[in-house]
Short mmCIF file of C-alpha atoms in Angstrom, two decimals:
data_model
loop_
_atom_site.label_atom_id
_atom_site.label_comp_id
_atom_site.label_asym_id
_atom_site.label_seq_id
_atom_site.Cartn_x
_atom_site.Cartn_y
_atom_site.Cartn_z
CA MET A 1 0.00 0.00 0.00
CA GLY A 2 1.52 3.34 -1.04
CA ASN A 3 1.69 6.49 1.01
CA PRO A 4 -1.56 8.45 0.44
CA LEU A 5 0.19 11.81 0.71
CA PHE A 6 2.86 10.75 -1.78
CA ASN A 7 0.12 9.46 -4.12
CA LEU A 8 -1.77 12.75 -3.76
CA LEU A 9 1.34 14.54 -4.91
CA GLY A 10 1.50 12.33 -8.00
CA GLY A 11 4.40 10.27 -6.73
CA GLY A 12 6.88 13.10 -6.97
CA MET A 13 7.41 16.67 -8.00
CA PRO A 14 4.95 18.05 -10.55
CA GLN A 15 6.04 18.96 -14.05
CA GLY A 16 4.39 21.80 -15.94
CA ASN A 17 0.62 21.63 -15.51
CA GLY A 18 0.94 19.20 -12.57
CA SER A 19 1.12 22.00 -10.03
CA MET A 20 -2.34 23.19 -11.05
CA GLN A 21 -3.64 19.66 -10.54
CA ILE A 22 -2.16 19.59 -7.03
CA LEU A 23 -3.84 22.90 -6.21
CA LYS A 24 -7.19 21.56 -7.41
CA GLN A 25 -6.74 18.38 -5.38
CA PHE A 26 -5.80 20.38 -2.31
CA GLN A 27 -8.86 22.61 -2.69
CA GLU A 28 -11.07 19.51 -2.93
CA PHE A 29 -9.37 18.00 0.12
CA ARG A 30 -9.92 21.24 2.03
CA LYS A 31 -13.64 21.21 1.16
CA GLN A 32 -13.96 17.58 2.30
CA MET A 33 -12.22 18.29 5.62
CA GLN A 34 -14.12 21.48 6.43
CA GLY A 35 -15.82 21.13 9.82
CA LYS A 36 -14.10 17.81 10.61
CA ASN A 37 -11.62 17.04 13.36
CA PRO A 38 -8.37 16.04 11.62
CA GLN A 39 -7.23 13.85 14.52
CA GLU A 40 -10.52 11.91 14.44
CA GLU A 41 -10.14 11.41 10.68
CA ILE A 42 -6.60 10.07 11.14
CA ASN A 43 -7.75 7.74 13.90
CA GLN A 44 -10.50 6.38 11.63
CA LEU A 45 -8.01 5.78 8.81
CA LEU A 46 -5.72 3.90 11.19
CA GLN A 47 -8.53 1.83 12.72
CA SER A 48 -9.99 0.93 9.33
CA GLY A 49 -6.60 -0.18 8.02
CA LYS A 50 -6.69 2.33 5.16
CA ILE A 51 -3.31 3.59 6.38
CA SER A 52 -0.71 1.99 8.62
CA GLN A 53 1.12 3.58 11.52
CA GLN A 54 4.25 3.50 9.38
CA GLN A 55 2.50 5.46 6.61
CA LEU A 56 1.24 8.00 9.14
CA ASN A 57 4.73 8.39 10.58
CA GLN A 58 6.15 8.90 7.09
CA ALA A 59 3.50 11.51 6.22
CA GLN A 60 4.15 13.33 9.50
CA GLN A 61 7.87 13.33 8.79
CA MET A 62 7.27 14.74 5.29
CA ALA A 63 4.95 17.40 6.74
CA GLY A 64 7.64 18.43 9.21
CA GLN A 65 10.16 18.77 6.40
CA MET A 66 7.72 20.82 4.33
CA ARG A 67 6.93 23.02 7.34
CA GLY A 68 10.65 23.75 7.68
CA LEU A 69 10.85 24.70 4.00
CA PHE A 70 7.85 27.02 4.27
CA GLU A 71 9.17 28.68 7.42
CA GLY A 72 12.44 29.27 5.60
CA LEU A 73 10.53 31.11 2.87
CA LYS A 74 8.95 33.51 5.40
CA LYS A 75 12.31 34.99 6.40
#
């Protein structure tokens, strides 16, 4: 089972029009999550077996790396 976040990103860095696709996917994701508790959603994914703890750990690690990149851009 692949990493859902990695799959959402198309398995790598977008080329050309791919960045627009990511923005559209993110906007759709944001609409779906509006009004929901993210921690509850993650717990449901773990309990249902849709993602493993290892996949969650990997996604959290990637998010931390991305956060560092974005904070670097603010300066």
